């Protein structure tokens, strides 16, 4: 039986004072949560703060990106070992904003996935199609290419200690959510594709949905059989919204 996971992606938002207030509210508001884990993926400069505030709590933390390299002359980059120094449990790789704005292709994302696991972190691998691709009915080909890059480089067993996130690009930050059935169809496609390699890995794989998940639509999305929680952008910055979404993931 898969447990649920709700991951907040703060993107480039936050501040020392406001983080403290937000995290205090989230910790209090999610106390006693059953059958679901919560994580906040924060900008690098706040990892130390978040580590010290969340260490004694039930909330996990992580980052939003990682270098594919271990160390070296890569100005501005942050390695997986550095994230491990701050006790990050998770790191997002291949977010559509990284793919679109910073030119990360599926092979680079697979290398980042490998780097994360090499340092003991759990990568949250994002996949998803643009509106143009959905309208051209190539959603499954796009997802397959993004997923297969990791499986080809690392083998299907690498998915055991990872999380997948299906995030249709047209739903991210737009207020347009995929319907529960649209999301379920893609989640089932992903699980079946992994099952073609290994049924056990596919059965255990947590697949999150991301794209304008809010307090008022989380429960119906999380009720779908192949949706194991959410990757939450905007709503993860609003305590009441994020708390309600975490609570909707409870068993
Ligand atoms: C995201 O940033 O991964 C995301 C899903 O954003 P939003 O929830 O704001 O659509």
CSV table of C-alpha atoms and ligand atoms in Angstrom, one decimal, residues 9 11 95 97 126 167 171-175 210-214 231-235, ligand 1:
chain,number,residue,atom,x,y,z
A,9,UNK,CA,7.5,23.9,-4.2
A,11,UNK,CA,9.9,28.4,-6.2
A,95,UNK,CA,10.7,20.8,-13.1
A,97,UNK,CA,10.5,25.6,-15.4
A,126,UNK,CA,8.9,15.9,-12.9
A,167,UNK,CA,2.8,18.1,-14.0
A,171,UNK,CA,-1.8,23.5,-15.5
A,172,UNK,CA,1.2,25.0,-13.6
A,173,UNK,CA,0.5,28.3,-12.1
A,174,UNK,CA,-2.4,28.9,-14.5
A,175,UNK,CA,-5.3,28.0,-12.2
A,210,UNK,CA,1.1,18.9,-9.8
A,211,UNK,CA,-0.6,21.8,-11.5
A,212,UNK,CA,-2.9,24.3,-9.7
A,213,UNK,CA,-3.7,21.9,-6.8
A,214,UNK,CA,-5.6,23.9,-4.3
A,231,UNK,CA,3.4,18.7,-5.9
A,232,UNK,CA,2.1,22.1,-4.9
A,233,UNK,CA,3.4,25.5,-6.1
A,234,UNK,CA,1.4,28.6,-5.3
A,235,UNK,CA,-0.8,27.0,-2.7
B,1,LIG,C1,4.7,23.6,-9.4
B,1,LIG,O1,5.4,24.6,-9.3
B,1,LIG,O2,5.3,22.5,-9.5
B,1,LIG,C2,3.3,23.8,-9.4
B,1,LIG,C3,2.5,22.7,-9.6
B,1,LIG,O3,2.8,25.0,-9.3
B,1,LIG,P1,1.2,25.4,-9.1
B,1,LIG,O4,0.7,24.5,-8.0
B,1,LIG,O5,1.2,26.9,-8.6
B,1,LIG,O6,0.5,25.2,-10.3
